[in-house]
Short mmCIF file of C-alpha atoms in Angstrom, two decimals:
data_model
loop_
_atom_site.label_atom_id
_atom_site.label_comp_id
_atom_site.label_asym_id
_atom_site.label_seq_id
_atom_site.Cartn_x
_atom_site.Cartn_y
_atom_site.Cartn_z
CA MET A 1 98.77 111.73 85.26
CA ALA A 2 95.95 113.97 86.41
CA LEU A 3 93.92 116.99 85.35
CA ILE A 4 94.24 119.63 88.06
CA THR A 5 91.32 122.07 88.04
CA GLU A 6 90.30 124.90 90.34
CA LEU A 7 87.40 122.71 91.48
CA SER A 8 89.68 119.81 92.40
CA LEU A 9 91.93 122.20 94.35
CA ARG A 10 88.94 123.70 96.18
CA SER A 11 87.87 120.23 97.25
CA MET A 12 91.33 119.78 98.81
CA LEU A 13 91.10 122.95 100.91
CA SER A 14 89.60 121.45 104.04
CA ALA A 15 92.20 118.65 104.13
CA GLY A 16 94.97 121.00 103.07
CA ILE A 17 96.92 121.98 99.97
CA PRO A 18 100.70 121.55 100.21
CA ASN A 19 102.98 124.48 99.48
CA PRO A 20 104.76 123.99 97.12
CA PHE A 21 102.13 122.04 95.18
CA PRO A 22 103.66 118.96 93.52
CA ILE A 23 103.06 118.28 89.82
CA GLU A 24 103.78 114.87 88.28
CA ALA A 25 105.16 114.42 84.80
CA GLY A 26 102.11 114.28 82.52
CA ASP A 27 99.82 116.23 84.89
CA LYS A 28 97.74 118.96 83.25
CA ILE A 29 96.81 122.07 85.22
CA THR A 30 94.18 124.56 84.05
CA PRO A 31 94.87 128.34 83.94
CA ALA A 32 92.17 128.88 86.60
CA ALA A 33 93.90 126.32 88.85
CA ILE A 34 97.23 128.13 88.41
CA ASP A 35 95.54 131.43 89.34
CA PHE A 36 93.93 129.72 92.33
CA LEU A 37 97.35 128.56 93.60
CA LYS A 38 99.06 131.88 92.84
CA GLY A 39 96.33 133.78 94.65
CA ARG A 40 97.15 131.79 97.79
CA GLY A 41 100.90 132.18 97.44
CA ILE A 42 101.35 128.48 96.64
CA GLN A 43 104.22 127.56 94.35
CA VAL A 44 103.98 124.77 91.79
CA LYS A 45 106.77 122.23 92.11
CA PRO A 46 107.51 119.49 89.55
CA SER A 47 107.99 116.26 91.48
CA GLN A 48 111.24 114.29 91.46
CA PRO A 49 111.14 110.74 90.05
CA ASN A 50 112.06 109.29 93.47
CA GLU A 51 108.96 110.93 94.92
CA ALA A 52 106.61 109.17 92.53
CA ALA A 53 103.58 107.44 94.04
CA ASN A 54 104.17 103.83 95.02
CA ASP A 55 101.93 100.89 95.75
CA GLN A 56 101.86 101.29 99.51
CA PRO A 57 98.37 101.16 101.01
CA SER A 58 97.18 104.57 102.15
CA SER A 59 94.64 103.90 104.90
CA ILE A 60 94.36 102.06 108.22
CA PRO A 61 91.23 100.80 110.01
CA VAL A 62 90.33 102.39 113.36
CA GLY A 63 89.76 100.51 116.61
CA VAL A 64 88.32 102.59 119.47
CA SER A 65 89.22 101.40 122.99
CA ASN A 66 86.94 102.18 125.90
CA ARG A 67 88.42 102.11 129.42
CA HIS A 68 89.63 98.62 130.35
CA VAL A 69 91.81 96.66 132.74
CA HIS A 70 94.54 94.06 132.24
CA LEU A 71 95.10 91.87 135.33
CA SER A 72 97.84 89.62 136.64
CA GLN A 73 96.60 86.12 137.61
CA GLU A 74 97.26 87.02 141.26
CA HIS A 75 94.90 90.01 140.96
CA VAL A 76 92.30 87.96 139.04
CA GLU A 77 92.07 85.68 142.07
CA ALA A 78 92.11 88.54 144.60
CA LEU A 79 89.18 90.21 142.82
CA PHE A 80 87.15 87.24 141.53
CA GLY A 81 88.01 84.44 143.97
CA LYS A 82 90.71 81.85 144.67
CA GLY A 83 91.44 79.69 141.61
CA HIS A 84 89.34 81.88 139.28
CA THR A 85 90.46 82.25 135.65
CA LEU A 86 89.20 84.86 133.19
CA THR A 87 86.17 83.87 131.08
CA PRO A 88 86.57 84.71 127.36
CA LEU A 89 83.54 86.60 126.01
CA ARG A 90 84.57 87.68 122.50
CA ASN A 91 87.77 88.02 120.49
CA LEU A 92 89.38 91.42 119.98
CA SER A 93 91.03 92.64 116.78
CA GLN A 94 94.47 91.62 118.06
CA PRO A 95 95.00 87.84 117.74
CA GLY A 96 94.87 86.04 121.12
CA GLN A 97 93.37 89.05 122.94
CA PHE A 98 89.79 88.83 124.20
CA ALA A 99 87.18 90.70 126.19
CA THR A 100 86.18 88.71 129.27
CA ALA A 101 82.91 88.27 131.11
CA GLU A 102 84.54 89.94 134.14
CA VAL A 103 83.91 93.58 135.02
CA LEU A 104 85.09 95.52 138.04
CA THR A 105 84.87 98.97 139.62
CA LEU A 106 87.60 101.62 139.45
CA HIS A 107 87.82 103.64 142.65
CA GLY A 108 89.80 106.91 142.70
CA PRO A 109 90.16 109.77 145.17
CA LYS A 110 87.32 111.75 143.57
CA GLY A 111 84.91 109.14 142.26
CA MET A 112 84.34 105.69 140.88
CA ILE A 113 83.45 104.06 137.56
CA GLN A 114 81.52 100.78 137.54
CA HIS A 115 81.28 97.96 134.98
CA VAL A 116 84.81 98.35 133.59
CA ARG A 117 85.71 95.45 131.30
CA VAL A 118 88.66 93.18 132.03
CA LEU A 119 90.62 92.07 128.93
CA GLY A 120 92.40 88.73 128.69
CA PRO A 121 94.62 86.81 128.83
CA ALA A 122 96.11 87.59 132.27
CA ARG A 123 99.41 89.52 132.12
CA GLY A 124 102.55 89.76 134.20
CA GLU A 125 101.49 93.07 135.75
CA SER A 126 98.07 94.71 136.07
CA GLN A 127 97.41 97.86 134.01
CA VAL A 128 94.40 100.20 133.82
CA GLU A 129 93.75 102.22 130.64
CA ILE A 130 91.38 105.17 131.04
CA SER A 131 90.56 108.30 129.03
CA ARG A 132 91.39 111.78 130.24
CA THR A 133 87.62 112.27 130.71
CA ASP A 134 87.54 109.23 133.02
CA GLY A 135 90.48 110.73 134.91
CA PHE A 136 88.41 113.78 135.85
CA VAL A 137 85.66 111.49 137.23
CA LEU A 138 88.17 109.42 139.23
CA GLY A 139 90.45 112.29 140.27
CA ILE A 140 93.44 110.52 138.69
CA HIS A 141 95.53 112.23 136.02
CA PRO A 142 97.88 109.69 134.47
CA PRO A 143 100.44 110.39 131.74
CA VAL A 144 99.98 109.40 128.08
CA ARG A 145 101.91 106.16 127.63
CA LEU A 146 102.24 103.13 125.40
CA SER A 147 100.92 99.91 126.97
CA GLY A 148 103.46 98.31 129.30
CA SER A 149 105.27 101.57 130.03
CA ILE A 150 104.02 102.14 133.58
CA GLU A 151 107.10 103.42 135.44
CA GLY A 152 106.06 106.36 137.59
CA THR A 153 102.35 106.14 136.74
CA PRO A 154 99.66 106.61 139.41
CA GLY A 155 97.86 103.75 141.12
CA ILE A 156 94.17 103.07 141.73
CA THR A 157 91.88 100.76 143.70
CA LEU A 158 90.09 97.94 141.87
CA ILE A 159 86.94 96.47 143.40
CA GLY A 160 85.68 93.03 142.35
CA PRO A 161 82.89 90.76 143.61
CA LYS A 162 85.25 88.83 145.90
CA GLY A 163 87.72 91.46 147.06
CA PHE A 164 89.71 94.54 146.21
CA VAL A 165 93.27 95.37 145.09
CA THR A 166 95.10 98.66 145.47
CA LEU A 167 97.64 99.12 142.66
CA GLY A 168 100.69 101.24 143.46
CA ARG A 169 101.07 102.07 139.77
CA GLY A 170 99.67 101.06 136.39
CA VAL A 171 97.09 103.68 135.34
CA ILE A 172 97.77 105.20 131.91
CA ILE A 173 96.07 107.13 129.15
CA ALA A 174 96.97 105.04 126.10
CA LYS A 175 99.14 106.80 123.53
CA CYS A 176 97.52 106.31 120.14
CA HIS A 177 99.35 103.67 118.13
CA VAL A 178 99.08 101.40 115.11
CA HIS A 179 99.41 97.62 115.40
CA MET A 180 100.77 95.78 112.37
CA SER A 181 101.94 92.30 111.52
CA VAL A 182 105.46 91.94 110.11
CA GLU A 183 103.95 91.40 106.66
CA GLU A 184 101.75 94.53 106.93
CA ALA A 185 104.71 96.61 108.09
CA LYS A 186 106.52 95.61 104.87
CA GLN A 187 103.49 96.59 102.78
CA TYR A 188 103.24 99.97 104.53
CA GLY A 189 107.01 100.56 104.38
CA VAL A 190 107.39 101.07 108.14
CA THR A 191 109.25 99.38 110.99
CA HIS A 192 108.61 98.99 114.73
CA GLY A 193 109.15 102.34 116.45
CA ASP A 194 108.32 104.49 113.40
CA SER A 195 105.76 107.25 113.83
CA LEU A 196 102.95 107.90 111.33
CA VAL A 197 101.01 111.08 110.55
CA LEU A 198 97.35 110.04 110.25
CA ARG A 199 94.41 112.20 109.26
CA THR A 200 90.65 111.89 109.25
CA ALA A 201 88.20 113.41 106.82
CA GLY A 202 84.56 114.30 107.43
CA GLU A 203 82.81 117.09 109.30
CA ARG A 204 85.38 117.17 112.10
CA PRO A 205 88.82 116.67 110.51
CA ILE A 206 91.74 115.97 112.86
CA ILE A 207 95.38 115.13 112.22
CA PHE A 208 97.34 112.86 114.58
CA PRO A 209 100.95 113.88 113.82
CA ASP A 210 102.76 111.33 116.01
CA VAL A 211 101.24 107.82 115.99
CA SER A 212 103.58 105.07 117.20
CA VAL A 213 103.93 101.98 114.99
CA ARG A 214 104.14 98.66 116.84
CA VAL A 215 105.05 95.61 114.74
CA SER A 216 104.80 91.99 115.87
CA PRO A 217 103.91 88.62 114.30
CA GLN A 218 101.05 88.58 116.86
CA PHE A 219 99.55 91.89 115.72
CA ALA A 220 96.80 92.71 113.21
CA LEU A 221 96.35 96.03 111.41
CA ASP A 222 94.54 98.55 113.63
CA PHE A 223 94.84 102.23 114.64
CA HIS A 224 94.07 102.26 118.37
CA ILE A 225 92.62 105.42 119.90
CA ASP A 226 90.68 106.08 123.08
CA LEU A 227 87.16 107.46 123.41
CA ASP A 228 88.29 111.10 123.80
CA GLU A 229 90.24 110.93 120.56
CA ALA A 230 87.38 109.09 118.83
CA ASN A 231 84.81 111.66 119.93
CA ALA A 232 87.01 114.64 119.07
CA ALA A 233 87.50 113.24 115.55
CA ASN A 234 84.02 111.68 115.07
CA LEU A 235 85.60 108.26 114.58
CA LYS A 236 84.20 104.84 115.45
CA THR A 237 85.57 101.31 115.19
CA GLY A 238 85.63 100.24 111.55
CA ASP A 239 86.23 103.74 110.15
CA THR A 240 89.51 104.33 108.35
CA VAL A 241 92.14 107.07 108.57
CA LEU A 242 94.54 108.16 105.86
CA ILE A 243 98.32 108.08 106.08
CA ALA A 244 99.65 111.60 105.56
CA GLY A 245 103.30 111.14 106.51
CA LYS A 246 105.93 109.21 108.43
CA ASN A 247 108.32 110.13 111.26
CA GLY A 248 107.14 113.73 111.24
CA VAL A 249 107.63 114.15 107.49
CA LEU A 250 104.59 114.71 105.30
CA HIS A 251 104.13 112.64 102.15
CA ARG A 252 104.13 114.73 99.02
CA GLY A 253 100.64 115.91 98.25
CA GLU A 254 99.74 116.20 101.94
CA ALA A 255 99.33 119.28 104.06
CA GLY A 256 97.78 120.35 107.32
CA MET B 1 119.53 133.43 110.47
CA ALA B 2 119.79 130.13 112.33
CA LEU B 3 122.15 127.25 112.99
CA ILE B 4 120.42 124.05 111.92
CA THR B 5 121.81 120.99 113.69
CA GLU B 6 120.81 117.33 113.76
CA LEU B 7 119.63 117.88 117.34
CA SER B 8 117.39 120.80 116.39
CA LEU B 9 115.90 118.71 113.56
CA ARG B 10 115.29 115.75 115.89
CA SER B 11 113.41 118.03 118.27
CA MET B 12 111.12 118.95 115.35
CA LEU B 13 110.23 115.34 114.54
CA SER B 14 107.17 115.00 116.73
CA ALA B 15 105.66 118.23 115.40
CA GLY B 16 106.81 117.49 111.86
CA ILE B 17 109.60 118.41 109.45
CA PRO B 18 108.46 119.93 106.17
CA ASN B 19 109.61 118.42 102.89
CA PRO B 20 111.28 120.29 101.24
CA PHE B 21 112.97 121.85 104.27
CA PRO B 22 113.21 125.64 103.88
CA ILE B 23 116.55 127.39 104.39
CA GLU B 24 116.73 131.16 104.88
CA ALA B 25 119.53 133.29 103.48
CA GLY B 26 122.23 133.27 106.18
CA ASP B 27 121.13 129.97 107.79
CA LYS B 28 123.94 127.55 108.55
CA ILE B 29 123.31 123.81 108.41
CA THR B 30 125.73 121.23 109.83
CA PRO B 31 126.90 118.21 107.77
CA ALA B 32 125.16 115.89 110.27
CA ALA B 33 121.90 117.81 109.79
CA ILE B 34 122.22 117.47 106.00
CA ASP B 35 122.77 113.71 106.41
CA PHE B 36 119.77 113.57 108.76
CA LEU B 37 117.52 115.19 106.12
CA LYS B 38 118.96 113.14 103.24
CA GLY B 39 118.44 109.92 105.19
CA ARG B 40 114.73 110.76 105.42
CA GLY B 41 114.40 111.76 101.78
CA ILE B 42 113.87 115.42 102.71
CA GLN B 43 115.11 118.00 100.22
CA VAL B 44 116.61 121.31 101.28
CA LYS B 45 114.96 124.31 99.66
CA PRO B 46 116.25 127.89 99.82
CA SER B 47 113.32 130.11 100.75
CA GLN B 48 112.01 132.82 98.47
CA PRO B 49 112.17 136.41 99.72
CA ASN B 50 108.35 136.65 99.68
CA GLU B 51 108.19 133.71 102.06
CA ALA B 52 110.26 135.44 104.74
CA ALA B 53 108.85 135.45 108.25
CA ASN B 54 106.62 138.41 109.07
CA ASP B 55 105.44 140.01 112.26
CA GLN B 56 102.12 138.19 112.57
CA PRO B 57 101.51 136.62 115.97
CA SER B 58 101.86 132.85 115.86
CA SER B 59 99.73 131.57 118.75
CA ILE B 60 96.16 131.79 120.07
CA PRO B 61 94.87 131.20 123.62
CA VAL B 62 92.53 128.25 124.18
CA GLY B 63 89.08 128.44 125.77
CA VAL B 64 87.46 125.09 126.60
CA SER B 65 83.65 125.05 126.62
CA ASN B 66 81.78 122.53 128.72
CA ARG B 67 78.19 121.69 127.77
CA HIS B 68 75.92 124.74 128.10
CA VAL B 69 72.57 126.21 127.12
CA HIS B 70 71.54 129.54 125.56
CA LEU B 71 67.89 130.41 126.22
CA SER B 72 65.30 132.72 124.72
CA GLN B 73 63.60 134.98 127.30
CA GLU B 74 60.38 133.00 126.76
CA HIS B 75 62.16 129.79 127.74
CA VAL B 76 63.92 131.47 130.70
CA GLU B 77 60.45 132.21 132.08
CA ALA B 78 59.04 128.77 131.25
CA LEU B 79 61.92 127.08 133.11
CA PHE B 80 62.64 129.50 135.96
CA GLY B 81 59.30 131.26 136.50
CA LYS B 82 57.18 134.09 135.09
CA GLY B 83 59.12 137.37 134.93
CA HIS B 84 62.45 135.70 135.76
CA THR B 85 65.61 137.13 134.21
CA LEU B 86 69.02 135.44 134.08
CA THR B 87 71.38 136.14 137.01
CA PRO B 88 74.96 136.98 135.91
CA LEU B 89 77.52 134.90 137.83
CA ARG B 90 80.83 135.62 136.09
CA ASN B 91 82.00 137.12 132.81
CA LEU B 92 83.18 134.88 129.96
CA SER B 93 86.10 135.58 127.65
CA GLN B 94 83.77 137.06 125.03
CA PRO B 95 82.73 140.64 125.97
CA GLY B 96 79.09 140.85 127.12
CA GLN B 97 78.74 137.08 127.55
CA PHE B 98 78.39 135.64 131.04
CA ALA B 99 77.79 132.43 132.94
CA THR B 100 74.57 132.65 134.95
CA ALA B 101 73.54 131.29 138.32
CA GLU B 102 70.90 129.19 136.51
CA VAL B 103 71.40 125.50 135.78
CA LEU B 104 68.97 123.01 134.28
CA THR B 105 68.67 119.35 133.33
CA LEU B 106 69.02 118.00 129.78
CA HIS B 107 66.67 115.08 129.14
CA GLY B 108 67.21 112.87 126.09
CA PRO B 109 65.76 109.56 124.91
CA LYS B 110 68.54 107.55 126.58
CA GLY B 111 69.51 109.54 129.65
CA MET B 112 69.79 112.89 131.34
CA ILE B 113 72.52 115.29 132.43
CA GLN B 114 71.98 117.53 135.47
CA HIS B 115 73.50 120.87 136.51
CA VAL B 116 74.01 122.20 132.97
CA ARG B 117 75.00 125.87 133.03
CA VAL B 118 72.87 128.51 131.26
CA LEU B 119 74.88 131.28 129.55
CA GLY B 120 73.61 134.83 129.17
CA PRO B 121 72.34 137.13 127.90
CA ALA B 122 69.08 135.61 126.60
CA ARG B 123 69.05 135.04 122.82
CA GLY B 124 66.45 135.04 120.08
CA GLU B 125 66.33 131.23 119.95
CA SER B 126 67.39 128.61 122.48
CA GLN B 127 70.44 126.48 121.67
CA VAL B 128 72.08 123.56 123.49
CA GLU B 129 75.81 122.83 122.97
CA ILE B 130 76.97 119.37 124.04
CA SER B 131 79.99 117.18 123.38
CA ARG B 132 79.78 113.94 121.42
CA THR B 133 80.43 112.15 124.72
CA ASP B 134 77.35 113.86 126.22
CA GLY B 135 75.40 112.78 123.15
CA PHE B 136 76.01 109.11 123.98
CA VAL B 137 74.68 109.69 127.50
CA LEU B 138 71.58 111.51 126.23
CA GLY B 139 70.98 109.35 123.15
CA ILE B 140 71.13 112.44 120.92
CA HIS B 141 73.64 112.65 118.06
CA PRO B 142 73.69 116.21 116.72
CA PRO B 143 75.79 117.47 113.80
CA VAL B 144 78.94 119.58 114.23
CA ARG B 145 77.84 123.18 113.64
CA LEU B 146 78.85 126.76 114.28
CA SER B 147 76.70 128.51 116.89
CA GLY B 148 73.43 129.81 115.43
CA SER B 149 73.37 127.28 112.58
CA ILE B 150 70.60 125.02 113.91
CA GLU B 151 68.57 124.17 110.78
CA GLY B 152 67.79 120.45 110.82
CA THR B 153 69.38 119.81 114.23
CA PRO B 154 67.74 117.52 116.81
CA GLY B 155 65.68 118.76 119.75
CA ILE B 156 65.80 117.95 123.45
CA THR B 157 63.81 118.45 126.64
CA LEU B 158 65.03 121.05 129.17
CA ILE B 159 63.91 120.72 132.80
CA GLY B 160 64.09 123.70 135.18
CA PRO B 161 62.87 124.30 138.74
CA LYS B 162 59.59 125.85 137.54
CA GLY B 163 58.77 123.90 134.39
CA PHE B 164 60.07 122.19 131.29
CA VAL B 165 60.49 123.04 127.61
CA THR B 166 60.75 120.63 124.68
CA LEU B 167 62.87 122.12 121.90
CA GLY B 168 62.07 120.94 118.38
CA ARG B 169 65.63 121.77 117.31
CA GLY B 170 68.74 123.50 118.60
CA VAL B 171 71.14 120.82 119.85
CA ILE B 172 74.61 121.05 118.28
CA ILE B 173 78.18 119.90 118.79
CA ALA B 174 80.08 123.17 118.44
CA LYS B 175 82.49 123.31 115.50
CA CYS B 176 85.83 124.52 116.82
CA HIS B 177 86.41 128.17 115.94
CA VAL B 178 88.50 131.22 116.72
CA HIS B 179 86.96 134.49 117.90
CA MET B 180 88.81 137.69 117.04
CA SER B 181 88.20 141.40 117.21
CA VAL B 182 88.52 143.38 113.98
CA GLU B 183 91.88 144.68 115.21
CA GLU B 184 93.16 141.18 116.04
CA ALA B 185 92.06 139.86 112.66
CA LYS B 186 94.25 142.53 111.05
CA GLN B 187 97.22 141.54 113.22
CA TYR B 188 96.75 137.86 112.34
CA GLY B 189 96.18 138.58 108.66
CA VAL B 190 92.81 136.84 108.48
CA THR B 191 89.22 137.78 107.72
CA HIS B 192 85.81 136.49 108.86
CA GLY B 193 85.18 133.09 107.26
CA ASP B 194 88.86 132.14 106.87
CA SER B 195 89.95 128.77 108.21
CA LEU B 196 93.12 128.26 110.27
CA VAL B 197 95.32 125.19 110.73
CA LEU B 198 96.14 125.05 114.47
CA ARG B 199 98.45 122.63 116.21
CA THR B 200 99.24 121.70 119.80
CA ALA B 201 102.57 120.55 121.19
CA GLY B 202 103.16 118.39 124.27
CA GLU B 203 102.75 114.70 124.97
CA ARG B 204 99.59 114.36 122.89
CA PRO B 205 100.05 116.50 119.76
CA ILE B 206 96.97 117.13 117.60
CA ILE B 207 96.42 119.27 114.53
CA PHE B 208 93.07 120.94 113.86
CA PRO B 209 93.23 121.51 110.08
CA ASP B 210 89.96 123.45 109.62
CA VAL B 211 89.22 126.00 112.36
CA SER B 212 86.68 128.66 111.41
CA VAL B 213 87.63 132.30 112.03
CA ARG B 214 84.83 134.54 113.30
CA VAL B 215 85.54 138.26 113.42
CA SER B 216 83.42 140.90 115.16
CA PRO B 217 83.99 144.12 117.10
CA GLN B 218 82.31 142.27 120.02
CA PHE B 219 84.78 139.35 119.99
CA ALA B 220 88.00 138.75 121.95
CA LEU B 221 90.83 136.43 120.89
CA ASP B 222 90.04 132.80 121.82
CA PHE B 223 90.21 129.33 120.23
CA HIS B 224 86.99 127.62 121.33
CA ILE B 225 86.96 123.84 121.63
CA ASP B 226 84.72 121.43 123.48
CA LEU B 227 85.71 118.98 126.22
CA ASP B 228 86.24 116.05 123.82
CA GLU B 229 88.68 118.06 121.76
CA ALA B 230 90.37 119.41 124.90
CA ASN B 231 90.79 115.95 126.38
CA ALA B 232 92.01 114.39 123.12
CA ALA B 233 94.67 117.12 122.84
CA ASN B 234 95.44 117.55 126.57
CA LEU B 235 94.40 121.20 126.40
CA LYS B 236 92.86 123.38 129.09
CA THR B 237 91.65 126.98 129.16
CA GLY B 238 94.62 129.32 129.12
CA ASP B 239 96.88 127.02 127.08
CA THR B 240 97.93 128.23 123.65
CA VAL B 241 97.97 126.61 120.21
CA LEU B 242 100.24 127.47 117.30
CA ILE B 243 99.12 128.67 113.89
CA ALA B 244 100.40 126.22 111.27
CA GLY B 245 98.51 127.42 108.22
CA LYS B 246 95.52 129.20 106.73
CA ASN B 247 92.64 128.07 104.48
CA GLY B 248 94.11 124.58 104.18
CA VAL B 249 97.57 125.84 103.17
CA LEU B 250 100.48 125.25 105.56
CA HIS B 251 102.82 128.06 106.41
CA ARG B 252 106.38 127.46 105.30
CA GLY B 253 108.30 125.56 107.93
CA GLU B 254 105.19 123.65 109.05
CA ALA B 255 104.33 120.04 108.50
CA GLY B 256 102.05 117.36 109.86
#
């Protein structure tokens, strides 16, 4: 039950007013608000009972990823010395994942980037995640992929203190995605492989219409974006974004 | 009049399917497509005659702006020498605007950026447009503003071959906006000060829900974004974006 006024509608303009505009049973709407909607060609639509608001949480915390490298144990030793193992520095938001003390240099056909953090633990295959901005510095233009999907991606040269490794593939721009535990997925009413529509507020609003949902008992709730996406949307780690829809379908009450 | 199939609906998923889904008089929808919509809780809604498609153009070309500087004539002379005037190098998309042969260095509290292009002609007051990414390099975190709106913005030091200038204000992150001539504004059905909802397609879809429209006889059609926005959306100059709504209201057939 809500009182819908012209003022409350105006405050929705920057985030978007849906057309038709949904009205719940019990909602009151002022004559000025009706004029406001009519003047913009927006129809008023009484909501169906099955569309009623539920108890699902409506926001997700943001985690911004800077460029980083995942290494196989073989490559750890090639870059940092025979028998070397990664040195945990601090835990990341995802359980079991950590930033390491190790950094290395990315070397591409056009340029290089120093002091790139290695994340642990070691993986089966090495993978390098950069932003599109980094790609222009390096002269490498990888596709947008989910982690682990490196078929047909470009390679790069990694330089460490004890040696170098030339990868034949493994450079990606990370596709933005949400991590969730199995329990959180139930709360949010989503399953692994779903896609969410997420939106930001603030002075630089952006909508991400196709955010992959990845569910695992090992995951914790986090919306992962890279630095380009963070800077374009004025987001930083710890901010939250709002859920505006699922699988390409907007929730009622949401618009562009 | 269209044939709506499950396949055609699936192809809309990444850009978004509106709920309710509008059906035109004469549209045919297959039983599988109806099941597809029902399974996602999407209602089918016959469109009203006044919602019928019109002849307005539906896309806008993109112009990506790298960091740049506008200078007053006084500052041109302070940086490049007494009596110096800007040297046109090439025309920009906006009539009368040009890139110049002059470049300078931006110097902030944390770092500097060299080879920053000066745009001409000279203006009444100097203004520096950087990306948020540049701001982290410089240690300057300006607000998101439309060009010319520099009240309360931070300053910066400019270094040229013949001297330097310390601005007390004038550094902004440009708010994304569309330039249009008066004639184009009529074609698009918008006026100066309107806000458009623009969306990209491709492997990294993004929606810009609040893009300012600026209309002037001196303007040419262009959606201006900075490098962060371009990189987050995989856009480059010459690409096009689609119009998904106006003043926070989605067009029919559009969703997140």
